[in-house]
Amino acid sequence: MNPITAFLNLLAYVNPWRGERLTTYIILRCLMAIGTALVVVSSIIFLIDYVEVSKSLGQRGDLTSFQIVGLLLLKSPNIILVLLPFAFLFGTLSAFVGLNRRSELIAMRAAGMSAWRFVLPATGMAAILGALTVTVLNPVATLLADEYDRFAAQQTQSDTRVKTDEVYLRQGDGKQQTVIRARTQSADGRLMDASFWTFALDEKEIPRFLTRIDASEAVLRPGTWQLKNARVSKPGESTLYYNTLSIGSNLSPDRAFSRFAAPQSTNFWQLPGTIAEIEASGFSAAGYVLRLHQLLATPLMFAAMTALGAAFSLRLMRIGGLARLTLSGIVLGFMVFFLNQLCGSLGKAEVIPVFLAGWATPFVAFLTAMTLLVYTEDG
């Protein structure tokens, strides 16, 4: 009895539960293949990071090989998550090519199953894993990356977040903006030789200068700035002097002088609050909003890469050209990755809407995969 006949007999035997068992079988095959692809991708990243960490930190501190490996476990997960779409693409390609080579896809087709019947379960599984990646793995990877950054800063005795002695802040709302500059900041948080430039925004959001306040000392309290030896200057008016002066502020004393982490270093659950704080301070939060949309689109991206991998591996072995189609799928996967990076750069620069930059690539990739599947299934 040949393998195809045996497989058809098995399908007939389990016919009452055929859909559920086949769905489980396909998902397990895809999970195993995706896991293998993830191990390969992770190994490459670990190798590259090992060389980098050995050169940057291994020579500065007395680190053993085991300590370097421990640092890699802190640094690499954040990078691995960026390349996870490739694991889904390569894993799905491998899984369905394997099913094709063993003639299992032929048997499924002969049993009357549509391609959608065994592609959609894998796509749904990828979307679920994408949601888990965003809500669980992303916060964990970000936390580990922060630990690595702190250790690296201690080893190099320099923190990349520390700026010059001068302090620059900005506060305001949709009507007024105030730029704050101080010569230095004391240990207890007081700003020395501080200047406040206040601008009003017109209907075209063009700033118009209103007033300048210079103070020998400025202390931020909840809802207000307390100034000493203040000098207030307005266009066309005489300069006024105050021993003490209070002006309103929407900055938080606990967060005003802390530096916001980079968008890639901010986890999914912290992004909405960070975006609100940045926008309340009058700065552009385009990079953080883009990161939020990219994370929200992750399930769709994983589903699209999985569907692409399946679409390029469904061609029957007897027809030929499977290797060429598989290579085309890999090339298309790289094109999707670079298109996503390009859209991200355009979104950060606000050349295109941030929402479009975050969702365009996954949506286009998913539509492309569905189109290929329709063409493969229905001609």
Short mmCIF file of C-alpha atoms in Angstrom, two decimals:
data_model
loop_
_atom_site.label_atom_id
_atom_site.label_comp_id
_atom_site.label_asym_id
_atom_site.label_seq_id
_atom_site.Cartn_x
_atom_site.Cartn_y
_atom_site.Cartn_z
CA MET A 1 0.00 0.00 0.00
CA ASN A 2 1.49 3.34 -1.03
CA PRO A 3 1.61 6.31 1.38
CA ILE A 4 -1.20 8.21 -0.33
CA THR A 5 -3.61 5.28 -0.06
CA ALA A 6 -2.67 4.72 3.57
CA PHE A 7 -3.24 8.38 4.39
CA LEU A 8 -6.64 8.35 2.62
CA ASN A 9 -7.65 5.31 4.61
CA LEU A 10 -6.66 7.12 7.80
CA LEU A 11 -8.80 10.10 6.81
CA ALA A 12 -11.76 7.83 6.17
CA TYR A 13 -11.25 6.11 9.51
CA VAL A 14 -11.28 9.36 11.51
CA ASN A 15 -13.89 11.05 9.38
CA PRO A 16 -16.18 12.19 12.25
CA TRP A 17 -13.29 14.15 13.78
CA ARG A 18 -11.37 14.75 10.59
CA GLY A 19 -11.38 18.54 10.73
CA GLU A 20 -10.28 18.81 14.34
CA ARG A 21 -7.51 16.23 14.09
CA LEU A 22 -6.15 17.60 10.84
CA THR A 23 -6.23 21.13 12.22
CA THR A 24 -4.27 20.00 15.27
CA TYR A 25 -1.82 18.09 13.10
CA ILE A 26 -1.18 21.06 10.79
CA ILE A 27 -0.78 23.49 13.69
CA LEU A 28 1.67 21.15 15.43
CA ARG A 29 3.71 20.74 12.26
CA CYS A 30 3.83 24.52 11.82
CA LEU A 31 4.74 25.11 15.46
CA MET A 32 7.60 22.63 15.27
CA ALA A 33 8.92 24.19 12.07
CA ILE A 34 8.54 27.75 13.41
CA GLY A 35 10.35 26.70 16.59
CA THR A 36 13.21 25.28 14.53
CA ALA A 37 13.42 28.46 12.46
CA LEU A 38 13.39 30.52 15.65
CA VAL A 39 16.29 28.50 17.04
CA VAL A 40 18.28 29.13 13.86
CA VAL A 41 17.52 32.87 13.86
CA SER A 42 18.29 33.13 17.58
CA SER A 43 21.59 31.29 17.15
CA ILE A 44 22.71 33.74 14.48
CA ILE A 45 21.75 36.71 16.66
CA PHE A 46 23.49 35.21 19.70
CA LEU A 47 26.65 34.65 17.67
CA ILE A 48 26.71 38.23 16.39
CA ASP A 49 25.91 39.66 19.83
CA TYR A 50 28.54 37.47 21.47
CA VAL A 51 31.25 38.99 19.27
CA GLU A 52 29.91 42.51 19.88
CA VAL A 53 29.60 42.15 23.66
CA SER A 54 33.01 40.50 23.90
CA LYS A 55 34.59 43.46 22.13
CA SER A 56 32.64 46.24 23.85
CA LEU A 57 32.36 44.94 27.43
CA GLY A 58 34.61 41.90 27.66
CA GLN A 59 37.74 44.01 27.21
CA ARG A 60 36.60 46.70 29.68
CA GLY A 61 35.63 44.40 32.53
CA ASP A 62 36.81 41.09 33.88
CA LEU A 63 33.95 39.07 32.38
CA THR A 64 33.97 35.33 31.96
CA SER A 65 32.36 33.52 29.05
CA PHE A 66 29.44 32.52 31.26
CA GLN A 67 28.85 36.15 32.27
CA ILE A 68 28.88 37.20 28.62
CA VAL A 69 26.31 34.52 27.83
CA GLY A 70 24.20 35.87 30.69
CA LEU A 71 24.41 39.35 29.15
CA LEU A 72 23.32 37.91 25.82
CA LEU A 73 20.22 36.51 27.49
CA LEU A 74 19.43 40.09 28.51
CA LYS A 75 20.23 41.81 25.23
CA SER A 76 19.25 39.40 22.47
CA PRO A 77 15.51 38.79 23.16
CA ASN A 78 14.60 42.33 22.11
CA ILE A 79 16.37 41.82 18.77
CA ILE A 80 14.91 38.35 18.29
CA LEU A 81 11.39 39.77 18.58
CA VAL A 82 12.13 42.15 15.69
CA LEU A 83 13.08 39.20 13.47
CA LEU A 84 10.23 36.93 14.57
CA PRO A 85 8.29 37.48 11.30
CA PHE A 86 11.13 35.71 9.48
CA ALA A 87 10.78 32.73 11.83
CA PHE A 88 7.10 32.48 10.91
CA LEU A 89 7.85 32.81 7.20
CA PHE A 90 10.67 30.26 7.11
CA GLY A 91 8.92 27.93 9.54
CA THR A 92 5.67 27.86 7.56
CA LEU A 93 7.57 27.38 4.32
CA SER A 94 9.43 24.45 5.83
CA ALA A 95 6.27 22.90 7.31
CA PHE A 96 4.21 23.00 4.13
CA VAL A 97 7.09 21.99 1.88
CA GLY A 98 7.53 18.98 4.16
CA LEU A 99 3.83 18.14 3.89
CA ASN A 100 4.13 18.51 0.14
CA ARG A 101 7.18 16.27 -0.18
CA ARG A 102 5.51 13.53 1.85
CA SER A 103 2.43 13.79 -0.40
CA GLU A 104 0.24 14.66 2.57
CA LEU A 105 -1.10 17.77 0.83
CA ILE A 106 -2.01 15.60 -2.17
CA ALA A 107 -3.92 13.26 0.12
CA MET A 108 -5.75 16.17 1.75
CA ARG A 109 -6.70 17.59 -1.62
CA ALA A 110 -7.84 14.16 -2.80
CA ALA A 111 -10.02 13.89 0.30
CA GLY A 112 -11.83 17.05 -0.83
CA MET A 113 -10.15 19.56 1.45
CA SER A 114 -9.70 23.12 0.25
CA ALA A 115 -6.36 24.89 0.70
CA TRP A 116 -8.13 27.32 3.00
CA ARG A 117 -8.95 24.44 5.32
CA PHE A 118 -5.32 23.86 6.26
CA VAL A 119 -3.89 27.37 5.73
CA LEU A 120 -6.31 29.34 7.91
CA PRO A 121 -5.58 27.33 11.11
CA ALA A 122 -1.88 28.11 10.75
CA THR A 123 -2.68 31.77 10.09
CA GLY A 124 -4.95 31.98 13.13
CA MET A 125 -2.28 30.31 15.26
CA ALA A 126 0.24 32.92 14.10
CA ALA A 127 -2.13 35.77 14.98
CA ILE A 128 -2.64 34.37 18.50
CA LEU A 129 1.12 34.03 18.98
CA GLY A 130 1.48 37.61 17.75
CA ALA A 131 -0.92 38.84 20.43
CA LEU A 132 1.01 36.91 23.10
CA THR A 133 4.28 38.35 21.79
CA VAL A 134 3.00 41.90 22.13
CA THR A 135 1.33 41.56 25.52
CA VAL A 136 3.75 39.19 27.27
CA LEU A 137 7.08 38.74 25.50
CA ASN A 138 7.59 42.39 24.55
CA PRO A 139 7.42 43.70 28.16
CA VAL A 140 9.74 40.91 29.34
CA ALA A 141 12.27 41.54 26.53
CA THR A 142 12.18 45.30 27.21
CA LEU A 143 12.82 44.73 30.91
CA LEU A 144 15.78 42.47 30.13
CA ALA A 145 17.17 45.03 27.67
CA ASP A 146 16.97 47.74 30.36
CA GLU A 147 18.97 45.53 32.72
CA TYR A 148 21.60 45.07 30.03
CA ASP A 149 21.78 48.83 29.38
CA ARG A 150 22.29 49.54 33.09
CA PHE A 151 25.04 46.96 33.34
CA ALA A 152 26.73 48.28 30.20
CA ALA A 153 26.57 51.84 31.58
CA GLN A 154 28.22 50.70 34.81
CA GLN A 155 30.97 48.90 32.93
CA THR A 156 31.74 51.83 30.68
CA GLN A 157 31.23 54.30 33.57
CA SER A 158 29.04 56.41 31.33
CA ASP A 159 25.30 56.53 30.89
CA THR A 160 24.19 57.34 27.37
CA ARG A 161 21.11 59.03 28.76
CA VAL A 162 23.13 61.68 30.63
CA LYS A 163 23.27 64.96 28.76
CA THR A 164 25.39 68.07 29.23
CA ASP A 165 25.14 70.27 32.34
CA GLU A 166 22.60 72.50 30.64
CA VAL A 167 18.96 71.54 31.17
CA TYR A 168 16.26 72.00 28.53
CA LEU A 169 12.54 71.44 29.14
CA ARG A 170 9.30 72.34 27.44
CA GLN A 171 5.78 72.65 28.77
CA GLY A 172 2.48 73.90 27.47
CA ASP A 173 -0.80 72.97 25.82
CA GLY A 174 -2.51 73.55 22.51
CA LYS A 175 -2.46 77.33 22.96
CA GLN A 176 0.86 78.19 24.60
CA GLN A 177 4.31 76.66 24.75
CA THR A 178 7.13 77.50 27.16
CA VAL A 179 10.76 76.59 26.48
CA ILE A 180 12.89 76.35 29.62
CA ARG A 181 16.68 76.48 29.74
CA ALA A 182 18.89 76.36 32.82
CA ARG A 183 22.64 76.64 33.15
CA THR A 184 22.78 73.71 35.55
CA GLN A 185 20.70 71.65 37.97
CA SER A 186 21.63 71.23 41.61
CA ALA A 187 21.59 67.94 43.47
CA ASP A 188 18.23 68.75 45.10
CA GLY A 189 16.57 69.47 41.71
CA ARG A 190 16.76 73.29 41.63
CA LEU A 191 17.47 74.96 38.28
CA MET A 192 20.14 77.64 38.40
CA ASP A 193 20.14 80.65 36.02
CA ALA A 194 16.91 79.55 34.37
CA SER A 195 15.18 81.25 31.44
CA PHE A 196 11.55 80.77 30.36
CA TRP A 197 10.48 81.72 26.82
CA THR A 198 6.71 81.65 26.32
CA PHE A 199 5.10 81.53 22.88
CA ALA A 200 1.46 81.61 21.81
CA LEU A 201 0.32 79.36 18.97
CA ASP A 202 -2.04 80.91 16.42
CA GLU A 203 -4.64 79.03 14.38
CA LYS A 204 -1.87 77.85 12.02
CA GLU A 205 0.19 76.65 15.01
CA ILE A 206 2.86 79.26 14.29
CA PRO A 207 4.52 80.40 17.56
CA ARG A 208 4.39 84.10 18.45
CA PHE A 209 6.70 85.36 21.22
CA LEU A 210 4.91 86.56 24.35
CA THR A 211 7.32 86.87 27.26
CA ARG A 212 10.72 85.97 28.65
CA ILE A 213 11.43 85.33 32.32
CA ASP A 214 14.95 85.04 33.72
CA ALA A 215 15.44 83.79 37.26
CA SER A 216 18.47 83.02 39.37
CA GLU A 217 16.73 79.93 40.71
CA ALA A 218 13.67 77.88 39.72
CA VAL A 219 12.04 75.07 41.68
CA LEU A 220 9.31 72.86 40.20
CA ARG A 221 6.38 72.20 42.53
CA PRO A 222 3.15 70.36 41.69
CA GLY A 223 1.37 72.64 39.24
CA THR A 224 3.76 75.60 39.50
CA TRP A 225 7.30 76.93 39.13
CA GLN A 226 8.68 78.88 42.10
CA LEU A 227 11.15 81.51 40.84
CA LYS A 228 13.62 83.70 42.74
CA ASN A 229 15.04 87.04 41.55
CA ALA A 230 12.88 86.91 38.43
CA ARG A 231 13.06 89.42 35.57
CA VAL A 232 10.02 89.52 33.24
CA SER A 233 10.37 91.01 29.75
CA LYS A 234 7.57 91.50 27.21
CA PRO A 235 7.73 93.10 23.75
CA GLY A 236 7.06 96.83 23.95
CA GLU A 237 6.84 96.89 27.75
CA SER A 238 9.18 97.77 30.57
CA THR A 239 11.06 95.02 32.36
CA LEU A 240 9.58 93.98 35.70
CA TYR A 241 11.53 92.54 38.64
CA TYR A 242 10.26 90.16 41.34
CA ASN A 243 11.97 88.70 44.37
CA THR A 244 9.70 85.67 44.09
CA LEU A 245 7.34 84.70 41.29
CA SER A 246 5.07 81.74 40.59
CA ILE A 247 4.07 80.60 37.13
CA GLY A 248 1.85 77.67 36.20
CA SER A 249 3.19 74.33 34.98
CA ASN A 250 1.73 71.05 33.73
CA LEU A 251 4.98 69.16 34.32
CA SER A 252 5.26 66.50 36.98
CA PRO A 253 8.12 67.02 39.48
CA ASP A 254 8.71 63.26 39.49
CA ARG A 255 9.01 62.88 35.72
CA ALA A 256 9.99 66.29 34.35
CA PHE A 257 13.74 65.72 34.56
CA SER A 258 13.76 62.04 33.64
CA ARG A 259 14.62 61.11 30.08
CA PHE A 260 12.04 59.16 28.15
CA ALA A 261 13.28 55.80 26.94
CA ALA A 262 13.58 55.28 23.19
CA PRO A 263 10.42 53.96 21.48
CA GLN A 264 12.01 50.55 20.93
CA SER A 265 12.88 50.38 24.65
CA THR A 266 9.36 51.20 25.83
CA ASN A 267 7.13 48.20 26.37
CA PHE A 268 3.60 47.86 25.05
CA TRP A 269 1.81 48.61 28.31
CA GLN A 270 3.83 51.77 29.01
CA LEU A 271 3.44 53.30 25.56
CA PRO A 272 0.00 54.96 26.02
CA GLY A 273 1.10 56.72 29.22
CA THR A 274 4.42 57.76 27.70
CA ILE A 275 2.68 59.17 24.64
CA ALA A 276 0.31 61.20 26.81
CA GLU A 277 3.19 62.61 28.88
CA ILE A 278 5.23 63.58 25.83
CA GLU A 279 2.30 65.27 24.11
CA ALA A 280 1.41 67.10 27.33
CA SER A 281 4.98 68.42 27.42
CA GLY A 282 4.54 69.83 23.92
CA PHE A 283 6.92 67.45 22.15
CA SER A 284 6.18 65.26 19.17
CA ALA A 285 5.39 61.65 20.10
CA ALA A 286 5.36 60.39 16.51
CA GLY A 287 8.02 57.74 17.17
CA TYR A 288 6.13 56.36 20.17
CA VAL A 289 2.76 56.41 18.39
CA LEU A 290 4.37 54.58 15.47
CA ARG A 291 5.80 51.97 17.83
CA LEU A 292 2.36 51.46 19.38
CA HIS A 293 0.74 50.92 15.98
CA GLN A 294 3.51 48.55 14.92
CA LEU A 295 2.97 46.46 18.04
CA LEU A 296 -0.80 46.46 17.55
CA ALA A 297 -0.23 45.28 13.96
CA THR A 298 2.10 42.45 15.04
CA PRO A 299 -0.61 39.73 15.01
CA LEU A 300 -1.55 40.75 11.48
CA MET A 301 2.11 40.75 10.44
CA PHE A 302 2.68 37.23 11.82
CA ALA A 303 -0.50 36.01 10.12
CA ALA A 304 0.58 37.60 6.83
CA MET A 305 4.04 36.02 6.91
CA THR A 306 2.52 32.64 7.74
CA ALA A 307 0.03 32.92 4.90
CA LEU A 308 2.81 33.98 2.52
CA GLY A 309 4.88 30.95 3.51
CA ALA A 310 1.92 28.66 2.88
CA ALA A 311 0.98 30.28 -0.42
CA PHE A 312 4.47 29.77 -1.85
CA SER A 313 4.68 26.11 -0.83
CA LEU A 314 1.33 24.69 -1.94
CA ARG A 315 2.41 23.94 -5.49
CA LEU A 316 2.36 20.17 -6.01
CA MET A 317 5.69 18.41 -6.36
CA ARG A 318 4.66 16.68 -9.57
CA ILE A 319 4.01 20.01 -11.29
CA GLY A 320 7.54 21.21 -10.54
CA GLY A 321 8.89 24.67 -9.80
CA LEU A 322 8.45 24.32 -6.02
CA ALA A 323 12.04 25.36 -5.29
CA ARG A 324 11.67 28.49 -7.41
CA LEU A 325 8.41 29.41 -5.68
CA THR A 326 9.96 28.84 -2.26
CA LEU A 327 12.86 31.13 -3.13
CA SER A 328 10.37 33.72 -4.39
CA GLY A 329 8.57 33.54 -1.05
CA ILE A 330 11.80 34.15 0.86
CA VAL A 331 12.64 37.14 -1.37
CA LEU A 332 9.14 38.53 -0.89
CA GLY A 333 9.53 38.12 2.87
CA PHE A 334 12.68 40.26 2.82
CA MET A 335 10.88 42.83 0.68
CA VAL A 336 8.09 42.99 3.26
CA PHE A 337 10.67 43.52 6.04
CA PHE A 338 12.44 46.35 4.21
CA LEU A 339 9.12 47.94 3.24
CA ASN A 340 8.15 47.89 6.91
CA GLN A 341 11.42 49.60 7.85
CA LEU A 342 10.91 52.21 5.11
CA CYS A 343 7.36 52.96 6.25
CA GLY A 344 8.64 53.23 9.81
CA SER A 345 11.26 55.81 8.81
CA LEU A 346 8.69 57.82 6.86
CA GLY A 347 6.29 57.65 9.78
CA LYS A 348 8.89 58.88 12.30
CA ALA A 349 9.65 61.81 10.01
CA GLU A 350 5.88 62.40 9.72
CA VAL A 351 6.12 62.26 5.94
CA ILE A 352 3.18 59.85 5.96
CA PRO A 353 0.53 59.39 8.67
CA VAL A 354 1.79 57.35 11.60
CA PHE A 355 -1.24 55.06 11.48
CA LEU A 356 -0.54 54.29 7.82
CA ALA A 357 3.15 53.69 8.53
CA GLY A 358 2.34 51.15 11.23
CA TRP A 359 -0.41 49.20 9.45
CA ALA A 360 0.32 49.52 5.72
CA THR A 361 2.99 46.82 5.41
CA PRO A 362 1.17 44.07 7.39
CA PHE A 363 -2.08 44.84 5.58
CA VAL A 364 -0.47 44.79 2.11
CA ALA A 365 1.42 41.58 2.97
CA PHE A 366 -1.77 39.91 4.17
CA LEU A 367 -3.71 40.95 1.05
CA THR A 368 -0.85 39.67 -1.11
CA ALA A 369 -0.91 36.31 0.66
CA MET A 370 -4.68 36.03 0.30
CA THR A 371 -4.44 36.90 -3.40
CA LEU A 372 -1.79 34.22 -3.96
CA LEU A 373 -3.91 31.67 -2.12
CA VAL A 374 -6.98 32.51 -4.19
CA TYR A 375 -4.93 32.20 -7.37
CA THR A 376 -3.42 28.90 -6.22
CA GLU A 377 -6.73 27.42 -5.07
CA ASP A 378 -9.16 28.72 -7.67
CA GLY A 379 -6.84 29.55 -10.55
#
